[in-house]
Amino acid sequence: MTSPEQPASSHFIRNIIIDDIQTCKYDRPLMTRFPPEPNGYLHMGHAKSICLNFGLAAEFGGVCNLRFDDTNPGKEDIEYVTSIQEDVRWLGFDWKDRLYYASDYFERLYAFAVCLIRMGKAYVCSLNAEQIREYRGTLTQPGKDSPYRNRSIEENLDLFTRMRAGEFPDGAHVLRAKIDMTSPNMVMRDPTIYRIRHASHHRTGNTWCIYPMYDFTHCLSDSIEGITHSICTLEFENNRPLYDWVLDTLAVPCHPRQIEFARLNLTYTVLSKRKLIELVDKKYVSGWDDPRMPTISGIRRRGYPPEAVRNFCERIGVAKKDSTVDMALLEHCVREYLNEHAPRVMGVLHPIRVIIDNFPENHEEMLEAPYHPDNPDMGSRKLPFSRVLYIESDDFMEEPPKKFYRLAPGREVRLRYAYFIRCESVVKDPTTGNILELHCTYDPETRGGGAPDGRKVKATLHWVSEAHAITATIRLYDHLFTRPDPDGDKNGADFKSFINPASFEMLTDCRIEPSLSQATPSSHYQFERLGYFFTDPVDSATGSPIFNRTVTLKDEWMKIRKQ
Ligand code: ATP
Ligand code: MG
């Protein structure tokens, strides 16, 4: 585990860019791109890449393109295209008019492939997939030349034209770059650059039945757009020589520099599209936007603010070595933002009834309560106080152990913004023995929370007035997995066997203060002493709010840092 709080200035990609600017390497502004494949929803790992690409462009007066790397018609879908745009925008970034699709370049990519054939640098290979694998060799053994490697340029041109025309079934031929079957880098052993796939594409329909491979498409798309720095994750390090080979061989005017950085891993979750798709398809979660998912749509629905996510991405920095970041740091960033920005209100998750015996019946008092102790601009509301209240059931213990300072028989506590109350007696169900209600008295002299005689209480509790409270549904979320490394089981147990059965709990009988009747969907609140909550953007309506717990108040990150 790393403790990733290096200053922003220290990251190596920023240094490369500063260097390139100082040496006037480019005669135009910085241009980066974020190139998702539209085959799933974006997750926190993508957020890191988005913040890096769009962030650097903004910082150095450049621009960042959004480009869909849509060369794989089987797995792609317009639903993903839409969600990806929504997620990038929500994170706070704008590609302006620079929304591109690799599929828009298909005609030009085809022309580049023909160019390579004419140069004698690409050939049509008719080995099947298994034979190609066999001929490729291994890490320790060089590969063998394909028997089709020396086809004439004319024959290659003819076959490639007929591949495009749809004369052959899937898998009959591929187009391969002619590089070096003995290269120590397996990627350079005559990689496939086009394959036949009779599949309808979400943008080009049935226009094409051959599709370019990632390694051929990506570098040329970067070059066509005029990208200066092509930032990608470490697994593409071995592909960099191929990236450069394609651009050098075709002698294109723009040859971006590929720079690799370590992908983000987070504890207690998985950041692999394949695994996230599995969780959705097999219904382990309610959908891509299940608030437990590490997807952008999941954390948005959970109530993570985009500012907190951007701050997190800045803080984790950018390194060249893979590492895992503690989820507690992300949660810390969320708290840090909401601590300042969320109005504070009162709600009781597990209510227990309290009767104030010396408070007149059918009477109410309105108590002034600010929405934020440090920010008067957030205003205040009036809290109704009456004879029957609810407090949190675990704020009371009939036989309190030593360190329990909250309410107990004979003990006095403060009710936030209200009065001191003392517990006088407990009423129980005679058959079950369960506590039904507490009888208390209040001290009218302590209005506002202080006693004129200076006596102290050890606890301040949150509460709501029974007659005025709204009944609400509150959903509690916790880590989706029980292990910090769901993929790390020594005996190879599947990540799904570590799903946390307690990651979701729904409470339907919570009582919240009446001011929340006005809460609109997608609003943040701190429920005092309980955590940060967010009115669900999908299931909530003004007047009948449903709250998702975004994060508790307990900051594990501060504990970890002190260790
Ligand atoms: P796939 O297996 O489908 O290629 P992917 O996670 O690489 O999955 P892409 O849509 O290709 O998904 O990713 C878009 C961009 O986001 C790429 O530049 C990729 O390197 C980057 N990215 C993906 N996952 C992470 C991660 N965990 N941390 C940082 N960047 C990531
Ligand atoms: Mg990818």
Coordinates of C-alpha atoms and ligand atoms in Angstrom, one line a residue:
M1 CA 0.0 0.0 0.0
T2 CA 1.3 3.4 -0.8
S3 CA 0.7 6.7 1.0
P4 CA 0.2 8.8 -2.0
E5 CA 0.3 12.3 -1.0
Q6 CA 3.2 13.7 -3.0
P7 CA 3.0 17.3 -4.1
A8 CA 1.4 17.8 -7.5
S9 CA 4.7 19.2 -9.0
S10 CA 6.5 15.9 -8.5
H11 CA 4.8 13.8 -11.1
F12 CA 6.9 12.7 -14.0
I13 CA 4.3 13.3 -16.8
R14 CA 4.0 16.9 -15.8
N15 CA 7.7 17.2 -15.8
I16 CA 8.0 15.8 -19.3
I17 CA 5.4 18.3 -20.5
I18 CA 7.2 21.2 -18.8
D19 CA 10.4 20.1 -20.4
D20 CA 8.8 19.9 -23.9
I21 CA 7.3 23.3 -23.5
Q22 CA 10.6 24.8 -22.4
T23 CA 12.5 23.2 -25.3
C24 CA 9.7 24.3 -27.7
K25 CA 9.3 20.7 -28.9
Y26 CA 5.9 21.5 -30.4
D27 CA 4.9 24.5 -32.4
R28 CA 1.3 24.2 -31.1
P29 CA -0.4 23.9 -27.7
L30 CA -0.5 20.6 -25.7
M31 CA -3.1 18.2 -27.0
T32 CA -4.1 15.1 -25.0
R33 CA -7.0 12.7 -25.4
F34 CA -9.1 10.4 -23.3
P35 CA -9.8 7.3 -25.4
P36 CA -12.4 4.9 -23.8
E37 CA -13.7 1.9 -25.6
P38 CA -17.5 2.1 -25.4
N39 CA -17.8 -1.4 -24.0
G40 CA -18.7 -0.7 -20.4
Y41 CA -19.3 2.1 -17.9
L42 CA -16.4 4.3 -16.7
H43 CA -14.9 3.6 -13.2
M44 CA -12.6 5.3 -10.7
G45 CA -9.6 4.1 -12.7
H46 CA -10.9 6.0 -15.7
A47 CA -11.5 9.0 -13.5
K48 CA -7.7 9.0 -12.8
S49 CA -7.0 9.0 -16.6
I50 CA -9.7 11.6 -17.3
C51 CA -8.4 14.0 -14.6
L52 CA -4.8 13.5 -15.8
N53 CA -5.5 14.1 -19.5
F54 CA -8.1 16.9 -19.2
G55 CA -6.3 18.3 -16.1
L56 CA -2.9 18.6 -17.8
A57 CA -4.4 20.1 -20.9
A58 CA -6.2 22.8 -18.8
E59 CA -3.1 23.4 -16.7
F60 CA -0.8 24.0 -19.8
G61 CA -3.3 25.9 -22.0
G62 CA -3.9 23.0 -24.2
V63 CA -6.9 20.9 -25.1
C64 CA -8.1 17.3 -24.5
N65 CA -10.2 15.3 -27.0
L66 CA -12.7 12.7 -26.1
R67 CA -12.3 9.8 -28.5
F68 CA -14.2 6.6 -28.6
D69 CA -12.0 3.8 -29.5
D70 CA -14.8 1.9 -31.2
T71 CA -13.1 -0.8 -33.2
N72 CA -14.7 -3.8 -31.6
P73 CA -18.3 -3.9 -32.8
G74 CA -19.2 -7.1 -30.9
K75 CA -18.9 -5.6 -27.5
E76 CA -19.8 -2.0 -28.0
D77 CA -23.0 -0.2 -27.5
I78 CA -24.6 3.2 -27.8
E79 CA -25.6 3.0 -24.1
Y80 CA -22.0 3.1 -23.2
V81 CA -21.2 6.0 -25.5
T82 CA -24.0 8.0 -23.8
S83 CA -23.0 7.1 -20.3
I84 CA -19.3 7.8 -20.9
Q85 CA -20.1 11.4 -22.1
E86 CA -22.3 12.0 -19.1
D87 CA -19.6 10.7 -16.7
V88 CA -16.8 12.9 -18.2
R89 CA -19.1 15.9 -18.0
W90 CA -20.1 15.2 -14.5
L91 CA -16.5 15.0 -13.5
G92 CA -16.3 18.6 -14.6
F93 CA -14.5 18.3 -18.0
D94 CA -15.5 19.6 -21.4
W95 CA -14.2 18.4 -24.7
K96 CA -16.0 21.3 -26.5
D97 CA -16.3 20.4 -30.2
R98 CA -13.7 17.7 -30.1
L99 CA -15.7 14.5 -29.8
Y100 CA -14.2 11.9 -32.0
Y101 CA -14.7 8.3 -32.9
A102 CA -12.0 6.0 -34.2
S103 CA -14.7 4.6 -36.5
D104 CA -14.8 8.0 -38.3
Y105 CA -11.2 7.2 -39.4
F106 CA -12.0 3.8 -40.8
E107 CA -11.6 5.0 -44.4
R108 CA -8.3 6.7 -43.7
L109 CA -7.1 3.7 -41.7
Y110 CA -7.9 1.5 -44.6
A111 CA -5.8 3.8 -46.9
F112 CA -2.9 3.6 -44.4
A113 CA -3.1 -0.2 -44.4
V114 CA -3.0 -0.2 -48.2
C115 CA 0.0 2.1 -48.0
L116 CA 1.8 -0.4 -45.8
I117 CA 1.0 -3.2 -48.3
R118 CA 2.4 -1.2 -51.1
M119 CA 5.5 -0.5 -49.1
G120 CA 5.9 -4.3 -48.6
K121 CA 5.3 -3.7 -44.9
A122 CA 2.1 -5.6 -44.5
Y123 CA 0.7 -8.9 -45.8
V124 CA -2.4 -10.9 -45.8
C125 CA -1.9 -14.0 -43.7
S126 CA -4.2 -17.0 -44.1
L127 CA -3.1 -19.0 -41.1
N128 CA -6.0 -19.6 -38.6
A129 CA -5.9 -18.0 -35.1
E130 CA -4.4 -21.1 -33.5
Q131 CA -1.7 -21.4 -36.2
I132 CA -0.8 -17.8 -35.8
R133 CA -0.4 -18.3 -32.1
E134 CA 1.9 -21.4 -32.7
Y135 CA 4.0 -19.5 -35.2
R136 CA 4.4 -16.6 -32.9
G137 CA 6.7 -18.5 -30.5
T138 CA 7.1 -17.8 -26.8
L139 CA 8.9 -15.4 -24.6
T140 CA 11.9 -17.7 -24.7
Q141 CA 11.6 -19.0 -28.3
P142 CA 11.6 -16.9 -31.4
G143 CA 8.6 -17.1 -33.8
K144 CA 8.6 -18.6 -37.3
D145 CA 7.7 -16.7 -40.4
S146 CA 4.2 -17.4 -41.7
P147 CA 4.2 -19.3 -45.1
Y148 CA 2.1 -16.3 -46.4
R149 CA 4.7 -13.7 -45.4
N150 CA 6.2 -13.4 -48.9
R151 CA 3.0 -13.0 -50.8
S152 CA 3.5 -10.5 -53.6
I153 CA 2.3 -6.9 -53.1
E154 CA -0.3 -7.5 -55.9
E155 CA -1.7 -10.6 -54.3
N156 CA -1.9 -8.8 -50.9
L157 CA -3.7 -5.8 -52.4
D158 CA -6.1 -8.1 -54.2
L159 CA -6.8 -10.2 -51.1
F160 CA -7.2 -7.1 -48.9
T161 CA -9.6 -5.5 -51.3
R162 CA -11.6 -8.7 -51.4
M163 CA -11.5 -8.9 -47.5
R164 CA -13.1 -5.5 -47.5
A165 CA -15.6 -6.5 -50.1
G166 CA -16.9 -9.3 -47.9
E167 CA -15.7 -12.2 -50.0
F168 CA -14.4 -14.2 -47.0
P169 CA -15.8 -15.4 -43.7
D170 CA -14.6 -14.3 -40.3
G171 CA -11.1 -15.6 -39.6
A172 CA -10.2 -16.6 -43.2
H173 CA -7.5 -14.0 -43.4
V174 CA -5.9 -11.2 -41.4
L175 CA -3.7 -8.4 -42.4
R176 CA -0.4 -8.4 -40.5
A177 CA 2.4 -5.9 -40.2
K178 CA 5.7 -7.3 -41.6
I179 CA 8.1 -6.6 -38.8
D180 CA 10.2 -9.3 -37.2
M181 CA 9.1 -12.8 -36.1
T182 CA 12.3 -13.1 -34.0
S183 CA 11.9 -9.9 -32.0
P184 CA 12.3 -10.4 -28.3
N185 CA 9.2 -8.2 -27.9
M186 CA 6.3 -10.5 -28.8
V187 CA 4.2 -7.5 -29.8
M188 CA 6.5 -6.9 -32.8
R189 CA 6.2 -10.4 -34.2
D190 CA 4.1 -9.5 -37.2
P191 CA 1.1 -8.2 -35.3
T192 CA -2.4 -8.5 -36.8
I193 CA -3.6 -5.0 -37.9
Y194 CA -6.9 -6.0 -39.6
R195 CA -9.3 -8.8 -39.1
I196 CA -12.5 -9.9 -40.8
R197 CA -15.6 -9.5 -38.7
H198 CA -19.1 -9.6 -40.2
A199 CA -20.7 -7.6 -37.5
S200 CA -22.8 -4.5 -37.5
H201 CA -21.2 -1.5 -35.9
H202 CA -23.1 0.9 -33.7
R203 CA -22.0 3.8 -35.9
T204 CA -20.9 2.5 -39.3
G205 CA -23.7 -0.2 -39.5
N206 CA -22.8 -2.8 -42.2
T207 CA -20.4 -0.6 -44.2
W208 CA -17.4 -2.6 -42.9
C209 CA -16.7 -6.2 -42.4
I210 CA -13.1 -5.7 -41.7
Y211 CA -12.0 -3.9 -38.6
P212 CA -8.6 -2.4 -37.6
M213 CA -6.9 -3.7 -34.4
Y214 CA -6.3 -1.4 -31.4
D215 CA -2.5 -1.1 -32.0
F216 CA -3.0 0.1 -35.6
T217 CA -6.0 2.3 -34.8
H218 CA -4.8 4.0 -31.7
C219 CA -1.5 5.5 -32.9
L220 CA -3.0 6.7 -36.2
S221 CA -6.0 8.2 -34.5
D222 CA -3.6 10.1 -32.2
S223 CA -1.7 11.2 -35.2
I224 CA -4.7 12.3 -37.3
E225 CA -5.9 14.4 -34.4
G226 CA -2.5 16.0 -33.8
I227 CA -2.1 14.7 -30.2
T228 CA 1.2 15.8 -28.6
H229 CA 1.3 13.5 -25.6
S230 CA -0.5 10.1 -25.8
I231 CA -0.9 9.1 -22.1
C232 CA -1.9 5.5 -21.4
T233 CA -1.6 2.9 -18.7
L234 CA 1.5 0.7 -18.1
E235 CA 0.2 -2.4 -19.8
F236 CA 0.9 -0.6 -23.1
E237 CA 4.6 -0.2 -22.5
N238 CA 5.4 -3.2 -24.7
N239 CA 3.2 -1.8 -27.4
R240 CA 5.1 1.4 -27.6
P241 CA 7.6 0.1 -30.2
L242 CA 4.7 -0.9 -32.4
Y243 CA 3.1 2.5 -31.8
D244 CA 6.3 4.1 -33.0
W245 CA 6.8 1.6 -35.8
V246 CA 3.5 2.3 -37.5
L247 CA 3.9 6.0 -37.3
D248 CA 7.6 5.9 -38.4
T249 CA 7.0 3.5 -41.3
L250 CA 4.1 5.5 -42.6
A251 CA 6.1 8.7 -42.1
V252 CA 3.1 10.6 -40.9
P253 CA 3.7 14.3 -40.1
C254 CA 2.5 14.0 -36.5
H255 CA 4.1 11.5 -34.2
P256 CA 2.8 11.8 -30.7
R257 CA 4.9 10.6 -27.7
Q258 CA 3.4 7.7 -25.8
I259 CA 3.9 7.9 -22.0
E260 CA 2.7 5.2 -19.7
F261 CA 1.6 5.5 -16.1
A262 CA 0.4 3.0 -13.4
R263 CA -3.3 2.3 -13.3
L264 CA -5.3 2.9 -10.2
N265 CA -6.2 0.1 -8.0
L266 CA -8.4 0.7 -4.9
T267 CA -8.8 -1.5 -1.9
Y268 CA -12.2 -3.3 -1.2
T269 CA -13.2 -3.1 -4.9
V270 CA -12.3 -4.2 -8.4
L271 CA -11.5 -1.9 -11.2
S272 CA -11.7 -4.2 -14.2
K273 CA -14.4 -3.7 -16.7
R274 CA -14.8 -7.4 -17.3
K275 CA -15.4 -8.0 -13.6
L276 CA -17.8 -5.1 -13.2
I277 CA -19.8 -6.3 -16.2
E278 CA -20.0 -9.7 -14.5
L279 CA -21.3 -8.1 -11.3
V280 CA -24.0 -6.3 -13.3
D281 CA -24.9 -9.2 -15.6
K282 CA -25.2 -11.8 -12.8
K283 CA -27.1 -9.3 -10.6
Y284 CA -24.8 -9.2 -7.7
V285 CA -25.5 -5.4 -7.8
S286 CA -28.6 -3.6 -8.9
G287 CA -27.0 -2.1 -12.0
W288 CA -24.0 0.0 -13.2
D289 CA -25.1 2.8 -11.0
D290 CA -25.5 0.7 -7.8
P291 CA -24.1 3.0 -5.2
R292 CA -21.6 0.3 -4.1
M293 CA -20.1 0.1 -7.6
P294 CA -16.7 1.9 -8.2
T295 CA -18.2 3.2 -11.4
I296 CA -18.6 6.9 -11.9
S297 CA -22.3 6.4 -12.2
G298 CA -22.3 4.4 -8.9
I299 CA -20.3 6.9 -6.9
R300 CA -22.4 9.7 -8.3
R301 CA -25.6 8.0 -7.1
R302 CA -23.9 7.3 -3.8
G303 CA -23.3 11.0 -3.4
Y304 CA -19.6 11.4 -4.0
P305 CA -19.1 15.0 -5.2
P306 CA -17.1 15.5 -8.4
E307 CA -14.8 18.0 -6.6
A308 CA -13.9 15.3 -4.1
V309 CA -13.1 12.8 -6.9
R310 CA -10.9 15.3 -8.7
N311 CA -9.1 16.2 -5.5
F312 CA -8.5 12.5 -4.9
C313 CA -7.0 12.0 -8.3
E314 CA -4.7 14.9 -7.8
R315 CA -3.6 13.6 -4.4
I316 CA -2.8 10.1 -5.5
G317 CA -0.4 11.5 -8.0
V318 CA 0.9 9.7 -11.1
A319 CA 3.6 7.0 -10.9
K320 CA 5.3 4.5 -13.1
K321 CA 4.9 1.6 -10.7
D322 CA 1.7 -0.2 -9.9
S323 CA 0.2 0.3 -6.5
T324 CA -3.0 0.1 -4.6
V325 CA -4.6 3.2 -3.0
D326 CA -6.6 2.8 0.1
M327 CA -10.3 3.4 -0.3
A328 CA -10.1 5.3 3.0
L329 CA -8.3 8.1 1.1
L330 CA -11.1 8.5 -1.4
E331 CA -13.7 8.5 1.5
H332 CA -11.5 11.0 3.3
C333 CA -11.6 13.4 0.2
V334 CA -15.4 13.0 0.1
R335 CA -15.8 13.9 3.8
E336 CA -13.4 16.8 3.4
Y337 CA -15.6 18.3 0.8
L338 CA -18.9 17.5 2.3
N339 CA -17.8 18.7 5.8
E340 CA -17.6 22.1 4.3
H341 CA -20.5 22.1 1.9
A342 CA -23.3 19.9 3.2
P343 CA -26.0 21.4 5.4
R344 CA -26.3 19.7 8.7
V345 CA -29.7 18.3 9.8
M346 CA -31.1 15.7 12.2
G347 CA -32.5 12.3 11.4
V348 CA -32.9 9.2 13.5
L349 CA -32.1 5.9 11.8
H350 CA -33.3 3.5 14.6
P351 CA -35.9 5.5 16.5
I352 CA -36.8 5.0 20.1
R353 CA -39.6 7.1 21.6
V354 CA -39.0 9.6 24.3
I355 CA -41.8 11.3 26.3
I356 CA -40.9 14.5 28.1
D357 CA -43.3 14.2 31.0
N358 CA -43.0 17.8 32.2
F359 CA -43.5 19.3 28.8
P360 CA -47.1 20.5 28.2
E361 CA -49.2 18.4 25.8
N362 CA -50.2 19.9 22.5
H363 CA -47.5 22.5 22.7
E364 CA -44.5 23.1 20.5
E365 CA -41.5 25.3 20.6
M366 CA -39.5 26.4 17.6
L367 CA -35.8 26.3 18.1
E368 CA -33.3 28.1 15.9
A369 CA -30.7 25.8 14.4
P370 CA -28.0 26.9 11.9
Y371 CA -27.4 24.6 8.9
H372 CA -23.6 24.8 9.4
P373 CA -21.7 25.8 12.5
D374 CA -18.9 27.6 10.6
N375 CA -20.9 29.0 7.7
P376 CA -23.7 31.4 8.6
D377 CA -24.3 32.0 4.8
M378 CA -25.9 28.6 4.7
G379 CA -28.7 30.0 6.9
S380 CA -30.8 28.2 9.6
R381 CA -34.1 26.6 10.1
K382 CA -36.6 26.3 13.0
L383 CA -36.7 22.9 14.7
P384 CA -40.0 22.0 16.4
F385 CA -39.6 20.6 19.9
S386 CA -42.6 18.9 21.6
R387 CA -43.5 16.4 24.3
V388 CA -42.8 13.3 22.3
L389 CA -39.5 12.9 20.5
Y390 CA -37.4 10.2 18.9
I391 CA -33.7 9.6 19.7
E392 CA -31.4 7.0 18.2
S393 CA -32.0 3.7 20.0
D394 CA -28.3 3.0 20.5
D395 CA -27.9 6.4 22.3
F396 CA -29.7 4.7 25.3
M397 CA -28.6 1.9 27.5
E398 CA -30.4 0.6 30.4
E399 CA -27.2 -0.7 32.0
P400 CA -24.5 1.4 30.5
P401 CA -20.9 0.0 30.6
K402 CA -18.1 2.2 31.8
K403 CA -17.4 4.3 28.8
F404 CA -20.9 4.8 27.7
Y405 CA -21.7 8.5 28.3
R406 CA -25.0 8.8 26.6
L407 CA -28.5 8.4 28.0
A408 CA -29.2 5.9 30.8
P409 CA -31.7 5.8 33.7
G410 CA -31.1 8.7 36.0
R411 CA -28.6 10.3 33.6
E412 CA -28.8 13.8 31.9
V413 CA -27.8 14.6 28.3
R414 CA -28.2 17.5 26.0
L415 CA -30.5 17.4 23.0
R416 CA -28.8 19.3 20.1
Y417 CA -30.1 22.9 19.9
A418 CA -32.7 22.2 22.5
Y419 CA -32.6 21.2 26.2
F420 CA -31.0 19.0 28.8
I421 CA -33.2 15.9 29.4
R422 CA -33.0 13.3 32.2
C423 CA -34.2 9.8 31.9
E424 CA -36.6 9.0 34.6
S425 CA -38.0 5.6 33.7
V426 CA -38.2 2.9 31.0
V427 CA -41.3 1.3 29.7
K428 CA -41.0 -2.2 28.4
D429 CA -43.2 -4.7 26.6
P430 CA -44.3 -7.1 29.4
T431 CA -44.0 -10.1 27.1
T432 CA -40.9 -9.5 25.0
G433 CA -39.0 -7.2 27.4
N434 CA -38.2 -4.9 24.6
I435 CA -38.0 -1.2 25.4
L436 CA -41.1 0.6 24.2
E437 CA -40.4 4.2 25.3
L438 CA -38.4 6.3 27.7
H439 CA -39.9 8.8 30.1
C440 CA -37.7 11.8 30.6
T441 CA -38.0 15.3 32.1
Y442 CA -36.5 18.4 30.6
D443 CA -34.9 21.4 32.3
P444 CA -36.6 24.6 30.8
E445 CA -33.6 26.6 32.0
T446 CA -31.3 24.9 29.5
R447 CA -32.9 26.1 26.3
G448 CA -30.2 26.3 23.6
G449 CA -28.1 23.7 25.3
G450 CA -26.4 25.2 28.3
A451 CA -27.3 25.2 32.0
P452 CA -27.2 28.5 33.9
D453 CA -25.8 26.8 36.9
G454 CA -22.9 25.6 34.8
R455 CA -23.5 21.9 35.2
K456 CA -22.2 19.7 32.4
V457 CA -23.4 16.8 30.5
K458 CA -21.2 14.3 28.7
A459 CA -23.2 13.8 25.6
T460 CA -25.2 15.7 23.0
L461 CA -27.8 13.6 21.1
H462 CA -29.7 14.2 17.9
W463 CA -33.4 13.9 18.0
V464 CA -36.6 14.7 16.1
S465 CA -40.1 15.6 17.2
E466 CA -42.6 12.8 16.7
A467 CA -45.5 14.9 15.6
H468 CA -43.4 16.8 13.0
A469 CA -41.0 14.2 11.7
I470 CA -41.1 12.7 8.3
T471 CA -40.8 8.9 7.9
A472 CA -38.1 8.2 5.5
T473 CA -36.2 5.3 3.8
I474 CA -32.5 5.4 4.2
R475 CA -30.1 3.0 2.4
L476 CA -26.8 2.2 4.1
Y477 CA -23.9 1.2 2.0
D478 CA -20.6 -0.3 2.9
H479 CA -17.6 -1.8 1.0
L480 CA -18.7 -4.2 -1.8
F481 CA -16.0 -6.7 -0.8
T482 CA -14.9 -8.0 2.6
R483 CA -11.3 -8.3 1.5
P484 CA -9.1 -5.2 0.8
D485 CA -7.8 -7.3 -2.2
P486 CA -10.8 -9.2 -3.6
D487 CA -8.5 -10.6 -6.3
G488 CA -5.7 -11.6 -4.0
D489 CA -6.8 -15.0 -2.6
K490 CA -3.8 -17.3 -2.3
N491 CA -5.9 -20.3 -3.2
G492 CA -7.3 -18.6 -6.2
A493 CA -10.8 -18.1 -4.9
D494 CA -13.0 -16.0 -7.3
F495 CA -13.4 -12.3 -6.4
K496 CA -17.1 -12.8 -6.2
S497 CA -16.8 -15.1 -3.2
F498 CA -15.7 -12.0 -1.2
I499 CA -18.7 -9.9 -1.8
N500 CA -19.7 -8.3 1.4
P501 CA -23.2 -9.6 2.4
A502 CA -23.6 -6.6 4.7
S503 CA -22.8 -4.0 2.0
F504 CA -26.4 -2.9 1.7
E505 CA -29.0 -2.4 4.3
M506 CA -32.3 -0.6 3.8
L507 CA -34.0 1.1 6.7
T508 CA -37.6 2.1 6.1
D509 CA -38.7 3.5 9.4
C510 CA -36.3 6.4 9.9
R511 CA -37.5 9.7 11.2
I512 CA -36.1 12.9 9.8
E513 CA -36.6 16.5 10.7
P514 CA -39.5 18.3 8.9
S515 CA -37.3 20.8 7.0
L516 CA -36.3 17.8 4.8
S517 CA -39.7 17.7 3.2
Q518 CA -38.3 20.2 0.8
A519 CA -35.2 18.2 0.0
T520 CA -34.9 17.8 -3.8
P521 CA -33.2 14.8 -5.4
S522 CA -29.4 14.9 -5.6
S523 CA -28.9 17.0 -2.4
H524 CA -26.2 16.4 0.1
Y525 CA -26.8 16.5 3.9
Q526 CA -24.9 15.7 7.0
F527 CA -27.1 13.9 9.4
E528 CA -25.5 15.0 12.6
R529 CA -23.5 12.3 14.3
L530 CA -24.3 9.8 11.6
G531 CA -22.7 10.7 8.4
Y532 CA -23.3 12.2 5.0
F533 CA -26.4 11.3 3.0
F534 CA -27.6 12.0 -0.5
T535 CA -31.1 12.1 -1.8
D536 CA -31.2 9.4 -4.4
P537 CA -31.3 11.0 -7.9
V538 CA -33.5 8.2 -9.3
D539 CA -35.9 7.0 -6.6
S540 CA -36.4 10.2 -4.7
A541 CA -38.9 12.9 -5.2
T542 CA -39.3 16.3 -3.5
G543 CA -41.6 15.5 -0.6
S544 CA -40.7 11.9 -0.3
P545 CA -36.9 11.7 -0.1
I546 CA -34.9 8.5 -0.1
F547 CA -31.4 8.9 1.2
N548 CA -28.3 7.0 0.3
R549 CA -25.5 7.1 2.9
T550 CA -22.5 8.5 1.1
V551 CA -20.0 7.9 3.9
T552 CA -19.9 7.7 7.6
L553 CA -18.3 10.4 9.8
K554 CA -15.5 8.1 11.0
D555 CA -12.4 8.9 9.1
E556 CA -10.2 5.8 8.7
W557 CA -7.7 7.6 6.6
M558 CA -6.7 9.9 9.5
K559 CA -6.1 6.8 11.6
I560 CA -4.0 5.1 8.9
R561 CA -1.9 8.3 8.4
K562 CA -1.1 8.5 12.1
Q563 CA 0.2 4.9 12.3
Ligands
ATP1 P1 -10.5 -2.7 -21.7 O1 -10.0 -4.0 -21.1 O2 -11.9 -2.7 -22.1 O3 -9.6 -2.1 -22.7 P2 -9.8 -0.5 -20.0 O4 -10.0 -0.4 -18.6 O5 -8.5 -0.4 -20.6 O6 -10.5 -1.8 -20.4 P3 -10.6 1.7 -21.8 O7 -12.0 2.1 -22.2 O8 -9.8 1.2 -22.9 O9 -10.8 0.6 -20.7 O10 -9.8 2.8 -21.0 C1 -9.8 4.2 -21.4 C2 -8.6 4.8 -20.8 O11 -8.7 4.7 -19.4 C3 -7.3 4.1 -21.2 O12 -6.4 5.1 -21.6 C4 -6.9 3.4 -20.0 O13 -5.5 3.2 -20.0 C5 -7.5 4.2 -18.9 N1 -7.7 3.4 -17.7 C6 -8.5 2.3 -17.6 N2 -8.4 1.7 -16.4 C7 -7.6 2.5 -15.7 C8 -7.1 2.5 -14.3 N3 -7.5 1.5 -13.4 N4 -6.3 3.5 -13.9 C9 -6.0 4.5 -14.7 N5 -6.4 4.5 -16.0 C10 -7.2 3.6 -16.5
MG2 MG -8.3 -0.4 -23.1

